[in-house]
Short mmCIF file of C-alpha atoms in Angstrom, two decimals:
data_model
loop_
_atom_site.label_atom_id
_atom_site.label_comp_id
_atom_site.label_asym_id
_atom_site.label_seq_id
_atom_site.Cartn_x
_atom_site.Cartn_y
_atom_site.Cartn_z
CA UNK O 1364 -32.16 38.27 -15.14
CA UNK O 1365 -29.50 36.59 -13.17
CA UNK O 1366 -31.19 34.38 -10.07
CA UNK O 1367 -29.22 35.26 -7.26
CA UNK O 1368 -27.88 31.90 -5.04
CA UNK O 1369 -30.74 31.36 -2.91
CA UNK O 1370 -28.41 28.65 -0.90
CA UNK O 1371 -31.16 26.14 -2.19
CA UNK O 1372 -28.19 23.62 -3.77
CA UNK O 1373 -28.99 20.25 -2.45
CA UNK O 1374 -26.98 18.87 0.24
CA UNK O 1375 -25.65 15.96 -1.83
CA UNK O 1376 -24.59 18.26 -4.57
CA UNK O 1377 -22.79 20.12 -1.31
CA UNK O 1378 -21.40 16.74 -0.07
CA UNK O 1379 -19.72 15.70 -3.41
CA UNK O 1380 -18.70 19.25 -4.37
CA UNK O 1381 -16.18 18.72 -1.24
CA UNK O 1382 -15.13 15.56 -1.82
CA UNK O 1383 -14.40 16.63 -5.25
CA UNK O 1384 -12.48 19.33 -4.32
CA UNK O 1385 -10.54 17.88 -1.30
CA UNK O 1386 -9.56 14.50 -3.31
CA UNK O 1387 -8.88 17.61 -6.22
CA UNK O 1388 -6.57 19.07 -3.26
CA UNK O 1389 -4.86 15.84 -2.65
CA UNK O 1390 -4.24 15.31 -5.95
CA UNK O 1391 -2.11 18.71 -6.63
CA UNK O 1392 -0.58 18.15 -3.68
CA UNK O 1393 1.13 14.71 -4.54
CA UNK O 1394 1.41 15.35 -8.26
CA UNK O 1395 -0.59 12.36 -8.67
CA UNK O 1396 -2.37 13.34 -12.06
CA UNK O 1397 -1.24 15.57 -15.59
CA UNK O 1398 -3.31 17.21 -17.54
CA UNK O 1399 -4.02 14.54 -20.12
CA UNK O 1400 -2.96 11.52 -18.62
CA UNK O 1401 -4.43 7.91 -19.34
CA UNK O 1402 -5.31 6.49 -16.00
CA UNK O 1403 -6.21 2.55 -15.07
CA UNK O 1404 -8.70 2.05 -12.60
CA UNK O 1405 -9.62 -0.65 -10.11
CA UNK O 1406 -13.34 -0.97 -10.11
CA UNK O 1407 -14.52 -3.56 -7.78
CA UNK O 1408 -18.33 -1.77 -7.60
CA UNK O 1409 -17.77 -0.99 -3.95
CA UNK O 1410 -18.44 2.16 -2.57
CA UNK O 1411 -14.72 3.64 -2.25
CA UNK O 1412 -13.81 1.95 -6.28
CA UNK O 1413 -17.65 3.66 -7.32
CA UNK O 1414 -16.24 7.13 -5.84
CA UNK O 1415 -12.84 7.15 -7.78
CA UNK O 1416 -14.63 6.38 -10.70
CA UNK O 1417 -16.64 9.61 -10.29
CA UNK O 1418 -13.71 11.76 -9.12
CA UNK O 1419 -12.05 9.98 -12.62
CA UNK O 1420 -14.90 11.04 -14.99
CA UNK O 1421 -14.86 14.40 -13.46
CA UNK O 1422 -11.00 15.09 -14.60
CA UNK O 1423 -11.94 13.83 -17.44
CA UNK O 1424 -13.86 16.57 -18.47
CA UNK O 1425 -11.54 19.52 -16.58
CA UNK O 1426 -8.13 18.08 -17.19
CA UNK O 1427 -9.17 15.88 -20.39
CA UNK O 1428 -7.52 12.56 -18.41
CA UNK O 1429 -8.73 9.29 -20.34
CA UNK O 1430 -10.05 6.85 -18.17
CA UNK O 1431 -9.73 2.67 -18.04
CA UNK O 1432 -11.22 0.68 -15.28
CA UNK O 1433 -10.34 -3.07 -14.43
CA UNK O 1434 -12.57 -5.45 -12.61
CA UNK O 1435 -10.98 -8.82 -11.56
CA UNK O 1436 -13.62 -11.27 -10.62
CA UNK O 1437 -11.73 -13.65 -8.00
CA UNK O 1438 -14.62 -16.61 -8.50
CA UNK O 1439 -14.99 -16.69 -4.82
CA UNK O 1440 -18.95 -15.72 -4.59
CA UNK O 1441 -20.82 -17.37 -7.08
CA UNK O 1442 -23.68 -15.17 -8.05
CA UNK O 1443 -22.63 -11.97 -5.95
CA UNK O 1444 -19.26 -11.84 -7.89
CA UNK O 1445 -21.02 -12.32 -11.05
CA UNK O 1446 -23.16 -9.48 -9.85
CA UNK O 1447 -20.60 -7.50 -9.23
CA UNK O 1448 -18.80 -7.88 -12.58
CA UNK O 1449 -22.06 -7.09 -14.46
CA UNK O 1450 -22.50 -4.22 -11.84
CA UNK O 1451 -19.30 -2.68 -12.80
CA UNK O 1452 -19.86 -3.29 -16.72
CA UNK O 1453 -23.12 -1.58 -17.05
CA UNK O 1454 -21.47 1.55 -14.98
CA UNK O 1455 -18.93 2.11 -17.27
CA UNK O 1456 -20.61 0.95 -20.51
CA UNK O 1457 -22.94 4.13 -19.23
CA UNK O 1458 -20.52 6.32 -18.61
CA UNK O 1459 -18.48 5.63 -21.25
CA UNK O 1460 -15.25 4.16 -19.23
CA UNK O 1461 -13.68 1.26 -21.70
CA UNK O 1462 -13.50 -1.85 -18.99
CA UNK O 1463 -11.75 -4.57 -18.89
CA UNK O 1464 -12.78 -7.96 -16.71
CA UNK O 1465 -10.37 -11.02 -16.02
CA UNK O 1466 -12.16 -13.91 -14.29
CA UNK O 1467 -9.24 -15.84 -12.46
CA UNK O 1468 -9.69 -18.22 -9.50
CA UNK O 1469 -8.08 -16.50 -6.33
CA UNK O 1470 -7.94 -19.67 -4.58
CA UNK O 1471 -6.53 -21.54 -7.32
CA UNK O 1472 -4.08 -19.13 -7.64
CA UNK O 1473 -3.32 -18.98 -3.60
CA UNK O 1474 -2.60 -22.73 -3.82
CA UNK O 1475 -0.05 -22.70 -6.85
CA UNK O 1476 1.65 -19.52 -4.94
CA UNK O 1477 1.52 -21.27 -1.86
CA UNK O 1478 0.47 -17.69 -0.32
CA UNK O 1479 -2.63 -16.48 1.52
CA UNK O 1480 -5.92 -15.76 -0.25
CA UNK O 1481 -5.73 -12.33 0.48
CA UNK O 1482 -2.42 -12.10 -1.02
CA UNK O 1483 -3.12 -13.72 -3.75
CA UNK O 1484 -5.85 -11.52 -4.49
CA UNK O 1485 -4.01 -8.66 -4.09
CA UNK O 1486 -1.42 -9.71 -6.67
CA UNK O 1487 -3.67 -10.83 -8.78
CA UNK O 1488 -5.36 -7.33 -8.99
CA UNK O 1489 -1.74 -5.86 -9.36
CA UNK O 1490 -0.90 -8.16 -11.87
CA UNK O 1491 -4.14 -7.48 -13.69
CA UNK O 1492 -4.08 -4.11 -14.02
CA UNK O 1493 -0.50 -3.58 -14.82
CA UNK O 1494 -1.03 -6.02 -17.61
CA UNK O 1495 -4.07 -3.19 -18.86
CA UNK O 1496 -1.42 -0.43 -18.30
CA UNK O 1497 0.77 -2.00 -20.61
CA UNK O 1498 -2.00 -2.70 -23.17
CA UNK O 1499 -3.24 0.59 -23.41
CA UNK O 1500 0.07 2.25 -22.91
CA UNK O 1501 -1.44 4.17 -19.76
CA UNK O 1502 0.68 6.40 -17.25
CA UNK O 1503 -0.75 5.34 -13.79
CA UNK O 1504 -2.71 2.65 -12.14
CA UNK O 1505 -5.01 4.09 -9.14
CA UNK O 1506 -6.62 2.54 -6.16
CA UNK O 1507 -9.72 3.36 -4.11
CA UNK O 1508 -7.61 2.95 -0.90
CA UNK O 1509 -9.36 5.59 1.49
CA UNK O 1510 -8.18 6.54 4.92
CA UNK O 1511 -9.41 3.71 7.01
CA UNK O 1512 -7.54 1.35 4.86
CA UNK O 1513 -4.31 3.14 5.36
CA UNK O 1514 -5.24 3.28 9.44
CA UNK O 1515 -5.57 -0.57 8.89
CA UNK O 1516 -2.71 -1.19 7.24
CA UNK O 1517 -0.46 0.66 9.71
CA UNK O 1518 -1.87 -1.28 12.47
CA UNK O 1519 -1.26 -4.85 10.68
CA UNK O 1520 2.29 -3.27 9.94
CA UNK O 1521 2.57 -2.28 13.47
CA UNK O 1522 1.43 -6.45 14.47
CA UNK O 1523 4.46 -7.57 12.38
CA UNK O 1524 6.85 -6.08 13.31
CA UNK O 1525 7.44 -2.88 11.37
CA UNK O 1526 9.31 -0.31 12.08
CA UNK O 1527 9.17 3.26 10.75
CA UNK O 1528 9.19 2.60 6.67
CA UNK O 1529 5.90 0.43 7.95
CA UNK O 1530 4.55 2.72 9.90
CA UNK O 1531 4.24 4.99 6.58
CA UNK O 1532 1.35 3.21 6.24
CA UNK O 1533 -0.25 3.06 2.11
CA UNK O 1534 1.81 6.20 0.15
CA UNK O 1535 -0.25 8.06 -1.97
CA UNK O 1536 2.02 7.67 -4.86
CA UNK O 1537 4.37 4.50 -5.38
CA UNK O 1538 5.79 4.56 -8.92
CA UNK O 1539 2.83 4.07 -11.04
CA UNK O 1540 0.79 3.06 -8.65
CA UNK O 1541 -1.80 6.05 -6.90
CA UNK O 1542 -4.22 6.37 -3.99
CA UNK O 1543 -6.62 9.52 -4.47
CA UNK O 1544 -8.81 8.86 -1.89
CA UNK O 1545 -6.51 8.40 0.76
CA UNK O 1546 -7.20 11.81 2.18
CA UNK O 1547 -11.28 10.86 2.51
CA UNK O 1548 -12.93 8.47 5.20
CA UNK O 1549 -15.07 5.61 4.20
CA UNK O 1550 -18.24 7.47 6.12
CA UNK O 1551 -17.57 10.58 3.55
CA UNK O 1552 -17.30 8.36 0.28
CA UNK O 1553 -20.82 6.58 1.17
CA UNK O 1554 -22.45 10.07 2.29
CA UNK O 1555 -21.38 11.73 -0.87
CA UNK O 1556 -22.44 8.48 -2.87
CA UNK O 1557 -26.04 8.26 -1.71
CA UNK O 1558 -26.71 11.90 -1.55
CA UNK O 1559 -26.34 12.08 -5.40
CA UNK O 1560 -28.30 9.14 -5.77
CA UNK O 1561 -25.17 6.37 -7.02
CA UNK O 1562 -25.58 3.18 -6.02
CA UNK O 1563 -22.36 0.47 -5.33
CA UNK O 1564 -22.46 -2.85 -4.32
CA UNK O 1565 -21.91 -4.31 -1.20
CA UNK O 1566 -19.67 -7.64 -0.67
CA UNK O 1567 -20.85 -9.27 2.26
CA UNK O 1568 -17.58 -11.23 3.26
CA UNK O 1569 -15.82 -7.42 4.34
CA UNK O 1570 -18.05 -8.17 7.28
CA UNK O 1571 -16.97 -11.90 8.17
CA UNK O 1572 -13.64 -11.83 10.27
CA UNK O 1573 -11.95 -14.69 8.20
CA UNK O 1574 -9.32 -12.70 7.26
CA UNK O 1575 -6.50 -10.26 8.88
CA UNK O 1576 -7.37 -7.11 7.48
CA UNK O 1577 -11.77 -7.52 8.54
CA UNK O 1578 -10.78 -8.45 11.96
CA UNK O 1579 -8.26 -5.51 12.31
CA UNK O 1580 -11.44 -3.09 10.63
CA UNK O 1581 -14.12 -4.65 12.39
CA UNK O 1582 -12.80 -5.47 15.70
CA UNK O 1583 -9.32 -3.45 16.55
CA UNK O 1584 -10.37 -0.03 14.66
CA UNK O 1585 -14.21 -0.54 15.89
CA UNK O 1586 -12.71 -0.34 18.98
CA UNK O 1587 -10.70 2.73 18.56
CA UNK O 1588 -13.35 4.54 16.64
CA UNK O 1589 -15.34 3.88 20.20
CA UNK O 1590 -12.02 5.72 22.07
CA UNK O 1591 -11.76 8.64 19.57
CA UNK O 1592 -14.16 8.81 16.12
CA UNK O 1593 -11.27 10.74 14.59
CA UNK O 1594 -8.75 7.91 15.76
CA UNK O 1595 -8.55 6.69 11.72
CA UNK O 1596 -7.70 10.54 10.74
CA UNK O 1597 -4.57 10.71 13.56
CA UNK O 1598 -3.03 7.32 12.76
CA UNK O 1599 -3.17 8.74 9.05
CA UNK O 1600 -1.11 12.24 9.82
CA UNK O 1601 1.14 9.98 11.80
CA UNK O 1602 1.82 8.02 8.94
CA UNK O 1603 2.41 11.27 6.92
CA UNK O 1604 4.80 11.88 9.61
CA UNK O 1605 6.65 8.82 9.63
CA UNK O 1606 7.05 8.95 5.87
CA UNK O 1607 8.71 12.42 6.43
CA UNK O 1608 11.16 10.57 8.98
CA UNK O 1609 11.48 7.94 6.94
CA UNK O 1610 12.85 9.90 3.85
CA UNK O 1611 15.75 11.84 6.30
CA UNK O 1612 16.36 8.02 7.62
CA UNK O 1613 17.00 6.74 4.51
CA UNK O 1614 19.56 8.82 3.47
CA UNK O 1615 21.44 8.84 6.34
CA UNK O 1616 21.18 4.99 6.42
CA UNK O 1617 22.83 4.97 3.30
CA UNK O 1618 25.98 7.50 4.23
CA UNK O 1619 26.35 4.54 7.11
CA UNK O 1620 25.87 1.60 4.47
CA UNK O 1621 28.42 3.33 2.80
CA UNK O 1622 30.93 3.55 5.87
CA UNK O 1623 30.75 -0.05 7.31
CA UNK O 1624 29.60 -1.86 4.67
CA UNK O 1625 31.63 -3.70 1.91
CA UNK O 1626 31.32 -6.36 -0.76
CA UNK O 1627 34.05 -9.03 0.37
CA UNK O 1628 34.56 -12.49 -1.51
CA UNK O 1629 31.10 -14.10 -2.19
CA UNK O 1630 28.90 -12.19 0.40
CA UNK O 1631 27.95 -8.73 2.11
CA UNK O 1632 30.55 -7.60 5.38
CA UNK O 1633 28.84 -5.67 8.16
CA UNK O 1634 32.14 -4.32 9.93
CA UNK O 1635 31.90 -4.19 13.53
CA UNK O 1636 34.32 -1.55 14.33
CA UNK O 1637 32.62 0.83 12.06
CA UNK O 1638 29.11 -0.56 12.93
CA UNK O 1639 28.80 0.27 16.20
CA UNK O 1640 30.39 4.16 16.10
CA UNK O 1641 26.81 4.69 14.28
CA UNK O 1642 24.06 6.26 16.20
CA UNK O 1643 22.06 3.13 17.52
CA UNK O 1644 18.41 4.31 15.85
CA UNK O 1645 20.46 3.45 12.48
CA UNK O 1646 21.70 0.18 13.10
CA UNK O 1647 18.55 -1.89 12.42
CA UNK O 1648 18.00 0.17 9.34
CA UNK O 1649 21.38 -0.88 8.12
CA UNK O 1650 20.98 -4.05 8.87
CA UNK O 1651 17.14 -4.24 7.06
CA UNK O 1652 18.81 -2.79 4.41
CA UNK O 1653 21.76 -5.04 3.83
CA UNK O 1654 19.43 -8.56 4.46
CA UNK O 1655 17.06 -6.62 1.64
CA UNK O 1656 19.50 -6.70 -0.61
CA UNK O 1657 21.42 -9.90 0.05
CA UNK O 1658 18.17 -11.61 0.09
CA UNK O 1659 16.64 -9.77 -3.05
CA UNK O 1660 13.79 -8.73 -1.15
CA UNK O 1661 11.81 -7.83 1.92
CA UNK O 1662 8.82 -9.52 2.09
CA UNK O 1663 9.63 -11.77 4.38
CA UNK O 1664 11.90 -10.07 6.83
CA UNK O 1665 10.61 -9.68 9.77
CA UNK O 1666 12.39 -7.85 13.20
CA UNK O 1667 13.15 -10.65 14.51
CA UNK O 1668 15.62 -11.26 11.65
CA UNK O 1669 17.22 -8.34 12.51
CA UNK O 1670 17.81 -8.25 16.20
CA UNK O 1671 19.13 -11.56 15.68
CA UNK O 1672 21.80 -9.99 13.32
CA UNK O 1673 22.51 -7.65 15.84
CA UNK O 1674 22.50 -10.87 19.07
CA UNK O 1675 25.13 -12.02 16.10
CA UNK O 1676 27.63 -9.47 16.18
CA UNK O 1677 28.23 -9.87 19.76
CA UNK O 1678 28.72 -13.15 19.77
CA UNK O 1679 32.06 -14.86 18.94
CA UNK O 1680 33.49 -15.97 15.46
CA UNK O 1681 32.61 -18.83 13.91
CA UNK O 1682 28.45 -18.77 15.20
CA UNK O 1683 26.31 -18.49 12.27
CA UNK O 1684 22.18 -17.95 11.61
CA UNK O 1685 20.07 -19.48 9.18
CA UNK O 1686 17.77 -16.54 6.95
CA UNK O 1687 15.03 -15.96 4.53
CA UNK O 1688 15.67 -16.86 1.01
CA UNK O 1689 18.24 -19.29 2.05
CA UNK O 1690 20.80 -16.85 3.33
CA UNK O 1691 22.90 -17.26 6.03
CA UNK O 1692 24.95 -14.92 8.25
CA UNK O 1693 28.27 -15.62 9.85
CA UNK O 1694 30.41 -13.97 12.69
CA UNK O 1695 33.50 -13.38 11.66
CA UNK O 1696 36.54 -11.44 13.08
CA UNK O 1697 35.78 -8.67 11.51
CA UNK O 1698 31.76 -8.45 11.78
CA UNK O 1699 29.17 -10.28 10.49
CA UNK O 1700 29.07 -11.41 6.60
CA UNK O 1701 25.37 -12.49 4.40
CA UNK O 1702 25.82 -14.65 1.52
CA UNK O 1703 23.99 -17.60 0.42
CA UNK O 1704 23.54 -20.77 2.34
CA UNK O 1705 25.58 -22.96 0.25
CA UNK O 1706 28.57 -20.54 0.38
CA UNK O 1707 28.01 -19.90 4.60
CA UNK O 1708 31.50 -22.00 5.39
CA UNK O 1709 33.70 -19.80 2.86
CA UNK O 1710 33.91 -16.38 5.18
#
């Protein structure tokens, strides 16, 4: 005979059965994984890259998924990163998860990009991993990105300068790149993890504040958390907000790209007439998105590039502005042109 559900089921099996099934949610909801699909993993041995694994091995037996995880050891902590690696091996040797390690010096690497360490770390995972993709001819590349990391990352967006495509904070799906956990908190992943008895590894320099992103989690959203505990959970729905906004904003910056903007001679026009009929919340988007493409990319744009664009069209002919990438703009009569430096004189 049947036992009926006494409502004896452990609390941890409770606790991960919801996790599961809200990440499960998530994942519907942004199409993130097929049936069948051959997903990379980043598996650092953290809590948050220990729970995706789970939540991996767990489509792998409902939606038949295959499963690679990549561990990048950055040669920053000696015996703790070697711990780590060996951590992460013996997981997925268990669980039968083919890994892949690359040992490369972060630092090294920060020095010949002439780039932060945390940058460099974060291409060099990027890198890593889309070099596995490529390998094992895989369809996506996930990240255990969880919903403090996307509060953090709008508020360092927020610091430099961003306006609303920054304020859309991590997206859960970037071309091949996905973030199931986004929709979870860090306090759930660790709850759900010890409950069931899995164990992750902690790296101790998450709590030193050498770096942007620890002193923004440790000190600015510590803070917050203290103001509202749910404070992480509201700067999240904002973002999904703002990425809402942001997708109307785009295409109407482009119907306005498309009105007062022109290819002329050997750089980009911004025509003033036609520029400033458009609705002023648009302006600095067309302007982002012309320097963007005149400069081949964004990284290094920062607001203050464009309201100086903007100081330039009201000023008279003949003033120009030095640019990222070695661009320069120019006021001419009929608005203001981007081109490369060594062309500036020609408008």
């Amino acid at each position: 005979m049947k036992k009926k559900d006494t409502g004896e089921r452990s609390v941890a099996e409770k606790k991960w059965e919801g996790l599961q099934k809200k990440v499960e949610s998530y994942l519907k909801r942004w199409n993130m994984i097929e049936r069948g699909e051959h997903i990379v993993a980043g598996i650092s041995g953290g809590a948050d890259s220990v729970c995706l694994l789970f939540v991996l091995l767990r489509l792998r037996e409902t939606q038949g998924i295959q499963v690679t995880a990549v561990h990048v050891n950055h040669l920053l902590r000696g015996k703790a990163a070697d711990g780590d690696e060996s951590f992460v091996a013996e997981l997925c040797k268990r669980h039968d998860v083919p890994c892949r390690v690359f040992r490369i010096h972060a630092a090294a690497e920060a020095r010949k990009r002439s780039c932060s360490l945390e940058e460099a770390g974060r291409e060099i995972r990027r890198e890593s991993m889309k070099s596995v993709l490529e390998e094992v001819h895989a369809d996506k590349i996930a990240f255990a990105h969880h919903q403090g990391d996307n509060a953090e990352t709008v508020l360092m967006n927020l610091c430099r300068g961003s306006q609303v495509k920054g304020m859309r904070g991590i997206l859960p799906v970037a071309g091949e790149f996905i973030h199931p956990l986004l929709c979870v908190g860090k306090s759930e992943i660790e709850e759900a993890l010890s409950e069931r008895g899995v164990s992750w590894r902690i790296d101790a320099t998450n709590f030193e504040n050498d770096y942007t992103r620890n002193r923004v989690r440790n000190q600015v959203m510590g803070e917050l958390l203290k103001i509202n505990p749910a404070a992480e959970e509201h700067i999240c729905r904002m973002a999904e907000k703002m990425s809402e906004l942001w997708e109307y904003m785009e295409d109407e910056t482009g119907t306005y790209i498309r009105e007062c903007v022109e290819e002329k001679g050997n750089g980009t026009l911004i025509r003033k007439e036609t520029f400033q009929k458009i609705p002023y919340v648009f302006r600095e988007e067309v302007i982002r998105a012309v320097l963007a493409d005149v400069c081949g990319s964004e990284k290094d744009l920062m607001a203050v590039h464009v309201r100086d664009i903007l100081e330039l069209m009201e000023k008279q002919p003949g003033r120009r502005l030095s640019l990222p990438y070695g661009v320069r703009a120019f006021r001419g009569y009929e608005g203001c042109a981007a081109k490369e430096g060594k062309q500036t004189g020609e408008a």
